[in-house]
Coordinates of C-alpha atoms in Angstrom, one line a residue:
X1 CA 0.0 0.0 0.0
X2 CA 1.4 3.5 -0.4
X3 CA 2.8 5.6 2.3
X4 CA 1.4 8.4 3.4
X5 CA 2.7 11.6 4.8
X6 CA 1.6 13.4 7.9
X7 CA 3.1 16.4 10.3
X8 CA 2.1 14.5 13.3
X9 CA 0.8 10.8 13.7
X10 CA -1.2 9.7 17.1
X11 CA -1.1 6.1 18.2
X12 CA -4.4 5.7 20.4
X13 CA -7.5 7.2 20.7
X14 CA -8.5 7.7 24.0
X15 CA -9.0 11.2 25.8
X16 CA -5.1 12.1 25.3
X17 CA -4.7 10.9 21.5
X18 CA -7.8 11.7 20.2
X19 CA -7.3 15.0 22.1
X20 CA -3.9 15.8 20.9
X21 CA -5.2 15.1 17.2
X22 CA -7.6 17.9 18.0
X23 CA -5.6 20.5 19.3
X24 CA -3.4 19.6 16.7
X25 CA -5.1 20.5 13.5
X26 CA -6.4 23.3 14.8
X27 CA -3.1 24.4 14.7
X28 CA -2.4 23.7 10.8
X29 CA -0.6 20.5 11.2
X30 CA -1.7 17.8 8.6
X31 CA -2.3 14.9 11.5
X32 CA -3.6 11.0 11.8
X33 CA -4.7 8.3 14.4
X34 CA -4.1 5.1 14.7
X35 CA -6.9 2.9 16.8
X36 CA -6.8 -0.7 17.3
X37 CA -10.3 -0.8 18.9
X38 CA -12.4 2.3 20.2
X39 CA -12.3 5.5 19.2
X40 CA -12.7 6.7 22.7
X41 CA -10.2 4.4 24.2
X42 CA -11.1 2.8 27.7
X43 CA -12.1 6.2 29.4
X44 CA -15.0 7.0 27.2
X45 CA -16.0 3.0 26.2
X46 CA -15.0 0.8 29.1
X47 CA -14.1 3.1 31.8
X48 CA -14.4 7.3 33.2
X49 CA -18.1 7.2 31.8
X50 CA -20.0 3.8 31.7
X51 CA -19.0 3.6 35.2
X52 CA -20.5 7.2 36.1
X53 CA -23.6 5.7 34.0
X54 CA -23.8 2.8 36.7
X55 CA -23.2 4.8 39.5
X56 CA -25.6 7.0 38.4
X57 CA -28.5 4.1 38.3
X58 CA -27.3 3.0 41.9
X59 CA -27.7 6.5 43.4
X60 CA -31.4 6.8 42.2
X61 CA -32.1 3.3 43.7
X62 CA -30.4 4.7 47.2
X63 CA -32.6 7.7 47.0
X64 CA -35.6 5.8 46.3
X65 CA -35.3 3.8 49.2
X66 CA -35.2 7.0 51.1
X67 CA -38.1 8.4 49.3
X68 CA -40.1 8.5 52.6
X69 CA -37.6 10.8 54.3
X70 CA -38.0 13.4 51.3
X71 CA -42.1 12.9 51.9
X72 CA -42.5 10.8 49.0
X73 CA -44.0 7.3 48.6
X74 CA -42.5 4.4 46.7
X75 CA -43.2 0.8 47.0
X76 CA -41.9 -2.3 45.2
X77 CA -37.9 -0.6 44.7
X78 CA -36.6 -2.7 42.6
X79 CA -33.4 -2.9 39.6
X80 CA -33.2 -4.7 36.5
X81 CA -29.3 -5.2 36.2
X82 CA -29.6 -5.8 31.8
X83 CA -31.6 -2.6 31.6
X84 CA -28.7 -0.7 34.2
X85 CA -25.6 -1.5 32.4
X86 CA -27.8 -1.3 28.6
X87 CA -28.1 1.9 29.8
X88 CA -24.5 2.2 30.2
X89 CA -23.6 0.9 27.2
X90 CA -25.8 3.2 25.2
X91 CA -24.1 6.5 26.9
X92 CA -21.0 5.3 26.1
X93 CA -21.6 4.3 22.3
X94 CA -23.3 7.5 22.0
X95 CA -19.8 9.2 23.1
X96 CA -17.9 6.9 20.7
X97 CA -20.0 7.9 17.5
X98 CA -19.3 11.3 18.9
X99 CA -15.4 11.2 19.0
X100 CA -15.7 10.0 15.3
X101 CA -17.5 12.6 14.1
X102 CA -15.2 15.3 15.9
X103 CA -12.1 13.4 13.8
X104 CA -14.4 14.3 10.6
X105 CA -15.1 18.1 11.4
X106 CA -11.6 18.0 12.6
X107 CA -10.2 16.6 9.4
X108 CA -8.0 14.2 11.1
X109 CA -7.3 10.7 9.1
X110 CA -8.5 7.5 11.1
X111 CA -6.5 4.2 10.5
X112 CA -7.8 1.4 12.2
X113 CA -5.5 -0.8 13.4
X114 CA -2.5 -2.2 15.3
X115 CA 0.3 0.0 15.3
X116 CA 3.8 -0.7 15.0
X117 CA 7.2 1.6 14.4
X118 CA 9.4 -0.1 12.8
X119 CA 11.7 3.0 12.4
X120 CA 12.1 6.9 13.5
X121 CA 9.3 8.9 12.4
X122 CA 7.5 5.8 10.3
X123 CA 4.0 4.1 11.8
X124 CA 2.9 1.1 10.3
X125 CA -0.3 -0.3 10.8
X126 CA -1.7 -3.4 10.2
X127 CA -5.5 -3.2 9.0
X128 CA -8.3 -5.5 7.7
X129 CA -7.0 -4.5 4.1
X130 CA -3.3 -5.3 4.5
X131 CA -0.5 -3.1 6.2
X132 CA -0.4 0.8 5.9
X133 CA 2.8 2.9 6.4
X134 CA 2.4 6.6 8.0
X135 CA 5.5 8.8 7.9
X136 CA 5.8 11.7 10.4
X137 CA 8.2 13.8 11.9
X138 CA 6.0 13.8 15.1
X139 CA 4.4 11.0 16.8
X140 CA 2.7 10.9 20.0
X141 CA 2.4 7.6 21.8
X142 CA -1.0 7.8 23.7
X143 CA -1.7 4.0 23.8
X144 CA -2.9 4.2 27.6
X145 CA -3.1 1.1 30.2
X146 CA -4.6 -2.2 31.3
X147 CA -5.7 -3.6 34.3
X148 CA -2.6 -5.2 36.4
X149 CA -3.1 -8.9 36.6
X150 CA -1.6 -10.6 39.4
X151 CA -0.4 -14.3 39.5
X152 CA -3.1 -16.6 41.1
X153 CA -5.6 -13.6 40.9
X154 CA -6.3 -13.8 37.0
X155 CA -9.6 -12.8 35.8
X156 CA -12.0 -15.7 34.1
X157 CA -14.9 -13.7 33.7
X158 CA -17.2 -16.2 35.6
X159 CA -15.8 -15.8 38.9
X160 CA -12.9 -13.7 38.6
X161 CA -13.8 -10.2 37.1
X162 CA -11.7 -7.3 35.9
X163 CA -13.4 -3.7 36.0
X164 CA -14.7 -4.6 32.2
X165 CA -16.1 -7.9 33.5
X166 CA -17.8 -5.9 35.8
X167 CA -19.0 -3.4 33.3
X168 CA -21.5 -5.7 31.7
X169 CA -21.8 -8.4 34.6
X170 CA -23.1 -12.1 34.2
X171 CA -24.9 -11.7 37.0
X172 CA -25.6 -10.2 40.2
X173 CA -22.9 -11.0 43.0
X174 CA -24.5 -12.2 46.5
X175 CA -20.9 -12.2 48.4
X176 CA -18.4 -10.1 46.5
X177 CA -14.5 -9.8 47.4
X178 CA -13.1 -6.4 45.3
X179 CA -9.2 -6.5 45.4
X180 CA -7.9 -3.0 46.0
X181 CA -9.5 0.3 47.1
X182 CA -8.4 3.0 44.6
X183 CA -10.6 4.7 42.7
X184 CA -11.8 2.0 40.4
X185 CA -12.3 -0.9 43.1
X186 CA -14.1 1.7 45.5
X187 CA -16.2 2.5 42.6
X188 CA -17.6 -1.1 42.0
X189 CA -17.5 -2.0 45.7
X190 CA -20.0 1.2 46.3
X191 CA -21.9 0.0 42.8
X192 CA -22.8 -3.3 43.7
X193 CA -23.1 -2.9 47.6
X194 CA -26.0 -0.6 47.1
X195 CA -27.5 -2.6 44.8
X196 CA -27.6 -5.4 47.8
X197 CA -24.4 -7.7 47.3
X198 CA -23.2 -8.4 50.3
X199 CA -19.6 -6.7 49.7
X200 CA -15.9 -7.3 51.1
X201 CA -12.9 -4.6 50.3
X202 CA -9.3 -5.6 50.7
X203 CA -6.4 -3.4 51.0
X204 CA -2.8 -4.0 51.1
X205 CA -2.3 -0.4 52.3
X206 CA -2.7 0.5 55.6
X207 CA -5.7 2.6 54.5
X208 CA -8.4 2.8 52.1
X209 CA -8.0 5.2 49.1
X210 CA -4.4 5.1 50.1
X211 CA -3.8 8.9 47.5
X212 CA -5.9 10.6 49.6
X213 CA -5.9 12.5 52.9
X214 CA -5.6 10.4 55.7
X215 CA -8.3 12.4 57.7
X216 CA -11.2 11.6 54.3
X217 CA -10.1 8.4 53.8
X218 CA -10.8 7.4 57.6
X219 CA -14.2 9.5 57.1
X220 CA -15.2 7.2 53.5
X221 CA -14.6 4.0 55.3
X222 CA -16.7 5.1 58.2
X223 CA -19.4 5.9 55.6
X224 CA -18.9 2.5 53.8
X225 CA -18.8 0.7 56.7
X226 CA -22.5 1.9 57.8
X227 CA -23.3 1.2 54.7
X228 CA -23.2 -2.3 55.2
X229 CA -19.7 -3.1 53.5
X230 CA -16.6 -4.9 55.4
X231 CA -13.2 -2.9 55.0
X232 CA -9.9 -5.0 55.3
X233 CA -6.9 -3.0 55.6
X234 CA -3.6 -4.0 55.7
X235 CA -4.5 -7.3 54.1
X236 CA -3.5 -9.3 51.0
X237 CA -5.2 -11.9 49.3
X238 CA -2.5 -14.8 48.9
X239 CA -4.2 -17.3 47.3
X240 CA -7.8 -18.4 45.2
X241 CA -9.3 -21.8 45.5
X242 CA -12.3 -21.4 42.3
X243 CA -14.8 -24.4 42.6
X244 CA -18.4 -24.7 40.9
X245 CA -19.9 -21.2 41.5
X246 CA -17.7 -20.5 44.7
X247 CA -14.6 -19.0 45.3
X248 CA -12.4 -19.4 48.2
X249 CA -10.1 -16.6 49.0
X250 CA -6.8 -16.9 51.6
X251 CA -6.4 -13.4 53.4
X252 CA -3.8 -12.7 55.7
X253 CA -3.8 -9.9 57.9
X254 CA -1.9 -9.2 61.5
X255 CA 0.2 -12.4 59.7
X256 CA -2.5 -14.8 60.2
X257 CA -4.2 -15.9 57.0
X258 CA -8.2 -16.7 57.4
X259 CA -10.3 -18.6 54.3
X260 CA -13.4 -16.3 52.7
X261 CA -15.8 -18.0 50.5
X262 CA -17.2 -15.3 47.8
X263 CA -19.3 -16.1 44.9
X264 CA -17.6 -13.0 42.7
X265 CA -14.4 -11.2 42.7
X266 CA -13.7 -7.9 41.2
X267 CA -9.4 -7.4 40.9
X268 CA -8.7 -4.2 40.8
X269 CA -5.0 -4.1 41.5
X270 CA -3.4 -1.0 39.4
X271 CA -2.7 -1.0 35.6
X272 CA -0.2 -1.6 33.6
X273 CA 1.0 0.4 30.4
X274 CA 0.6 -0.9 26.9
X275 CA 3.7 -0.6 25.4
X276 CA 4.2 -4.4 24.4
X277 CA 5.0 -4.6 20.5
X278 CA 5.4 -1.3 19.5
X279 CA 8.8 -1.8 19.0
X280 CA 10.0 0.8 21.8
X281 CA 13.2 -0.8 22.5
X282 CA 14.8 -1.2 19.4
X283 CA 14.1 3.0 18.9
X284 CA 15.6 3.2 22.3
X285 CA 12.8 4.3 24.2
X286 CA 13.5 4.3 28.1
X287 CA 10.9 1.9 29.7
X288 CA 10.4 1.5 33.4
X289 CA 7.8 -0.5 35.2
X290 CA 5.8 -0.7 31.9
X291 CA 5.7 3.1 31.7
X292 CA 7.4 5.4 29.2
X293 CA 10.1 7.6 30.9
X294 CA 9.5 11.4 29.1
X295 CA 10.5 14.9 30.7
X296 CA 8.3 17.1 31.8
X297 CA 6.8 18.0 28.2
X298 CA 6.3 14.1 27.9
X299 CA 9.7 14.2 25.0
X300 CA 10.6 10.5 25.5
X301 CA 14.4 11.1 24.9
X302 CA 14.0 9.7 20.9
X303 CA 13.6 13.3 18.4
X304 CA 10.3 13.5 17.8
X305 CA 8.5 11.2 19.7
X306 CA 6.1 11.9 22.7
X307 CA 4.2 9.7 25.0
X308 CA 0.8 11.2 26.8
X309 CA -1.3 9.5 29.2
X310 CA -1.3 6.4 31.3
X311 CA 1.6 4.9 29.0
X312 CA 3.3 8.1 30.1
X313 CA 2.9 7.3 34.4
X314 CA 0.8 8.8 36.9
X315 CA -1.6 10.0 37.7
X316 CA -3.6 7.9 35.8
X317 CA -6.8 10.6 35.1
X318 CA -8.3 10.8 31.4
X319 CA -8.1 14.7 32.4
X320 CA -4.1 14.5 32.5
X321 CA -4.0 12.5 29.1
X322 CA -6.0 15.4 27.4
X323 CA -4.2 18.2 28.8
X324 CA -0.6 16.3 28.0
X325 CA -2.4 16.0 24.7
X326 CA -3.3 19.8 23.9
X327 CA 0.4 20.8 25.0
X328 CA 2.3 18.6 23.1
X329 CA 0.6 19.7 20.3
X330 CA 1.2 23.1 20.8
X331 CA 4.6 22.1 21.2
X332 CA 4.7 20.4 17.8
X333 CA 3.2 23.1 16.0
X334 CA 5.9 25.8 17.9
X335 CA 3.9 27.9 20.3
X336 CA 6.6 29.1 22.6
X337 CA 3.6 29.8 25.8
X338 CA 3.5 25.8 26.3
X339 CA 3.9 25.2 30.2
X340 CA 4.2 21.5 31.9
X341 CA 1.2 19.5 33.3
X342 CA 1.9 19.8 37.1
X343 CA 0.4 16.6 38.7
X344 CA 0.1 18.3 42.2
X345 CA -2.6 20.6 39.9
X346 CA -4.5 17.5 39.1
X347 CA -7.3 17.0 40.9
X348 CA -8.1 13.6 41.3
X349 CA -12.2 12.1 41.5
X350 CA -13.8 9.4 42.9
X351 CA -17.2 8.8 42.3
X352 CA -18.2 6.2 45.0
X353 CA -21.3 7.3 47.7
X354 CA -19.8 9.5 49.2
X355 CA -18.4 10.8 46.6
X356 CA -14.1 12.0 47.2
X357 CA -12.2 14.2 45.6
X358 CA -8.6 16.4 46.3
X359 CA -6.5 18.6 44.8
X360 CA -3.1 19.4 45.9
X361 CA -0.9 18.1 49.1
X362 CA -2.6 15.9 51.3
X363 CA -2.0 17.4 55.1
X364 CA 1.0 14.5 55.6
X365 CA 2.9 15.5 52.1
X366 CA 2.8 19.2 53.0
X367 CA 4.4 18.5 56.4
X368 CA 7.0 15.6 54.7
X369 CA 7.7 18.9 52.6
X370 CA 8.4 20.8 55.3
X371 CA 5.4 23.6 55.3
X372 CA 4.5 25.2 58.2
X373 CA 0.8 24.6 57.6
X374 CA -2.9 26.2 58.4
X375 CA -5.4 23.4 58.6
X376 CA -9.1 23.9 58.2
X377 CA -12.4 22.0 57.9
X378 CA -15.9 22.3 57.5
X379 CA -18.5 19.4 57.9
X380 CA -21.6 19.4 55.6
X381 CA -23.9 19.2 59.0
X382 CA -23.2 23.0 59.0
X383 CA -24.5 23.3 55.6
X384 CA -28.1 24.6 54.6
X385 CA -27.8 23.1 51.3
X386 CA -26.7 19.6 52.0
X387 CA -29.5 19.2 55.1
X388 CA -32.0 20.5 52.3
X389 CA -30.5 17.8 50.1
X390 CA -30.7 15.2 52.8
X391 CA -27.1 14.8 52.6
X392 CA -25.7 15.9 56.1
X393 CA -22.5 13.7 56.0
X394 CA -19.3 14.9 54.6
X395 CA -16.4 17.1 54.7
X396 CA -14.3 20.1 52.8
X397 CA -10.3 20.2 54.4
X398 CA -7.8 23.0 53.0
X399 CA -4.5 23.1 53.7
X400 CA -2.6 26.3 53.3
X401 CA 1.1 27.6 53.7
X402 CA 0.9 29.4 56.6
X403 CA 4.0 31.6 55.9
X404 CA 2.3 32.8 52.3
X405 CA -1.2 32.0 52.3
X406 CA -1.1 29.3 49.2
X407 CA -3.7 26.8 49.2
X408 CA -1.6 23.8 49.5
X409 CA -4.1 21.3 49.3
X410 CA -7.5 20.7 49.3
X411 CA -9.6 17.2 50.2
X412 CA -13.4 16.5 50.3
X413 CA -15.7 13.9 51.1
X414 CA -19.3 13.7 50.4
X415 CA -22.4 14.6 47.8
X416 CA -21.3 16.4 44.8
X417 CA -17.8 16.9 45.8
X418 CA -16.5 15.8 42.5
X419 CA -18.1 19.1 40.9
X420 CA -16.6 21.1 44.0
X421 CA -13.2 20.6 43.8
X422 CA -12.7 22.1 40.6
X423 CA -13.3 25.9 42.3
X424 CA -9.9 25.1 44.1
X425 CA -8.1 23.8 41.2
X426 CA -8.6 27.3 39.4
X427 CA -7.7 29.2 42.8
X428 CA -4.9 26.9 42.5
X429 CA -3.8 27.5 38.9
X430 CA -3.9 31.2 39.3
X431 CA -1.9 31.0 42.9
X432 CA -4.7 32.3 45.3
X433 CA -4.1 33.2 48.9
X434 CA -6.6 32.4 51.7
X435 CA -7.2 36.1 51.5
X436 CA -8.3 35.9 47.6
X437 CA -10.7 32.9 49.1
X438 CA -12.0 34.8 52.1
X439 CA -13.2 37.7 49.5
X440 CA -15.0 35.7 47.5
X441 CA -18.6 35.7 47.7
X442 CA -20.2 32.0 47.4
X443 CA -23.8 32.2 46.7
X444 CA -26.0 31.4 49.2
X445 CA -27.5 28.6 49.5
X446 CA -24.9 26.2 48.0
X447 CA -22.5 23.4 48.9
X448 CA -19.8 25.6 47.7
X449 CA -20.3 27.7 50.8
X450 CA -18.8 24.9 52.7
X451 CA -15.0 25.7 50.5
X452 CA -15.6 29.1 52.0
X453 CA -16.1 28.3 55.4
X454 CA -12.8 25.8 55.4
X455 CA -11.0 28.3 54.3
X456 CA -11.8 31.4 57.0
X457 CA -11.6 28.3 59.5
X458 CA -7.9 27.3 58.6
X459 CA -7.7 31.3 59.9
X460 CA -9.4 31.1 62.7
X461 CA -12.5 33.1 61.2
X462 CA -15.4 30.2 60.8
X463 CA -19.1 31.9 61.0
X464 CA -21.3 28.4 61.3
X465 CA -19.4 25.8 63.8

């Protein structure tokens, strides 16, 4: 087949790639991407947003068991699991059609296939019609991660489920055992536990949601555990026995090792990065710990070639990927205003009931930094909004440089704290003070008075505790 000539060429679709190929010929650069499977990648099809989708379905069937509280009346509750994750399904294939058609208006070229380079600045992809050669003087490398897989603990998809698994489940778990508590395990563990499996969460951590504050991690396991879920911390799952519809897990804690029987497990162990059969080595791309070693404007060390994303290391957040995406470009097509992704400016999400999300240093980190540091909290039991909401349980915590007023940090726990933290991430990204935060005026009534009111409490100033 003949070769064909681009500026840039993107391996992987997913919210950095398809991103980068964006931002990039919006800039004038003549630009392609390569997908082996969905334009979308794992974010948009089998991750971020079918999972929000779920989540969604188990927060109305929460709330309508609680319809009496609200005054309402609502008998026979009950969930049809096919019709939940169809629902899923369809949000996310209609977010995969619309990535396609952005690569139209865009007029970026789409090659479907498995990508390969066989040289500096050449791409070739194999395709259902044969093999396809893309030359480029740019080339970004946004081919993302899979879910870690650990030996004795592989998925099966009957009893053993990765987070896709659980995406479209078999069947409802009675007695489920979910492998790991970071964002994606404490997601399903919430999912499914509301929805009435009896569920188990094991750590090897000595806490839940190990990236996050201390102080909100101790608060979400409180929450989970009245919620009818057991929390094991500081626990490993050594071994599984799988018979005929039954699983047997060893987990040792305190060094003694106890026998579970489940009926489903959910492994949700880290990721790895996909950089398998690229041909990365032979270029002399720097590899460690299946992730792509780049500097701070994710250059990979070989002229010309980038890596974005979760190839590219953590955090591993679809809203990193993008923003690595849109700068490279810029990069690539010369605009001399291009500044690093700071992962300290990242906030990080977690959709579970109660919801989490941070921004920033965590109190410990800022001390281990050696801050002198201004602590302050607010519950959401002083809140109008959230007792009008019905959702009196939660916390805002800021941490702040007590020397220079920077908002160091910032950590919450409860409803809606996902859409919250993003008013800290721009104080953040335009270096406010606690004074800049204490002259705001939050509108009244809101949850966002709560970021208000952690703030003039760090300072001694609180009005409503």
């Amino acid at each position: 087949m003949a070769t064909q000539e681009f500026d840039l060429v993107v391996i992987g679709a997913g919210p950095g790639g398809y991103v980068a190929a964006i931002r990039a010929s919006q800039l004038g650069l003549k630009t392609a991407i390569v997908e082996r499977e969905h334009m979308g990648g794992i974010c948009l099809n089998w991750g971020c947003i079918p999972t929000k989708a779920m989540l969604r379905s188990s927060e109305v069937f929460h709330l309508m068991h609680r319809a009496k509280e609200f005054g309402l009346k609502a008998d026979g509750i009950d969930y049809d699991l096919d019709a939940v994750v169809k629902r899923s399904r369809a949000v996310a294939k209609q977010l995969n059609s619309g990535v396609g058609h952005l690569m139209k208006k865009n007029k970026v070229a789409v090659v479907m296939g498995e990508a390969t380079l066989p040289a500096k600045g050449t791409v070739s992809v194999k395709t259902e019609k044969g093999t396809e050669t893309l030359k480029a003087k740019n080339i970004i490398l946004a081919t993302g991660a899979r879910a870690r897989e650990l030996p004795g603990l592989e998925a099966d998809g009957d009893l053993v489920w990765t987070y896709k698994h659980a995406l479209v489940p078999p069947r409802m778990p009675k007695k489920l055992l979910v492998i790991g508590s970071g964002a994606i395990g404490i997601e399903f563990a919430s999912f499914y536990n509301t929805l009435g499996s009896e569920t188990t969460v094991v750590e090897v951590m000595d806490r839940i949601l190990p990236v996050e504050d201390a102080e909100i991690s101790a608060f979400a396991k409180k929450s989970f555990t009245k919620q009818g879920m057991t929390i094991m911390e500081k626990a490993m799952v050594k071994q599984l026995d799988r018979g005929k519809g039954t699983i047997t897990a060893h987990i040792e804690t305190g060094g003694k090792v106890e026998k579970h029987t489940f009926d489903t497990v959910i492994s949700a162990v880290g990721i790895v990065g996909n950089t398998e059969g690229l041909g990365l080595e032979a270029l002399g791309v720097k590899i460690d710990r299946s992730h792509v070693v780049t500097d701070a404007y994710c250059r990979t060390g070989v002229e010309g070639l980038y890596a974005i994303g979760d190839i590219a290391g953590a955090p591993w957040l679809a809203h990193k990927a993008s923003h690595e995406g849109v700068m490279v470009a810029e990069l690539i097509a010369g605009k001399n205003d291009v500044h690093p992704v700071k992962p300290e400016s990242i906030a990080g999400c977690t959709y579970c009931h109660p919801q989490v999300a941070s921004v920033g240093y965590s109190e410990a980190k800022a001390k281990e930094l050696g801050f002198d540091i201004k602590v302050g909290r607010f519950p959401f039991i002083g809140n109008g909004k959230a007792i009008a909401l019905g959702e009196p349980e939660g916390m805002v915590k800021t941490v702040f440089d007590a020397k220079t007023g920077e908002l160091l940090g910032a950590h919450m726990v409860g409803a809606e704290v996902t859409e919250l933290i993003q008013g800290y991430v721009v104080g953040r990204t335009l270096e406010t003070t606690e004074e800049d935060l204490m002259h705001t005026v939050f509108p009244h009534p809101t949850l966002s008075e709560m970021m208000h009111e952690s703030v003039l409490d760090a300072y001694d100033r609180v009005i409503h505790i």
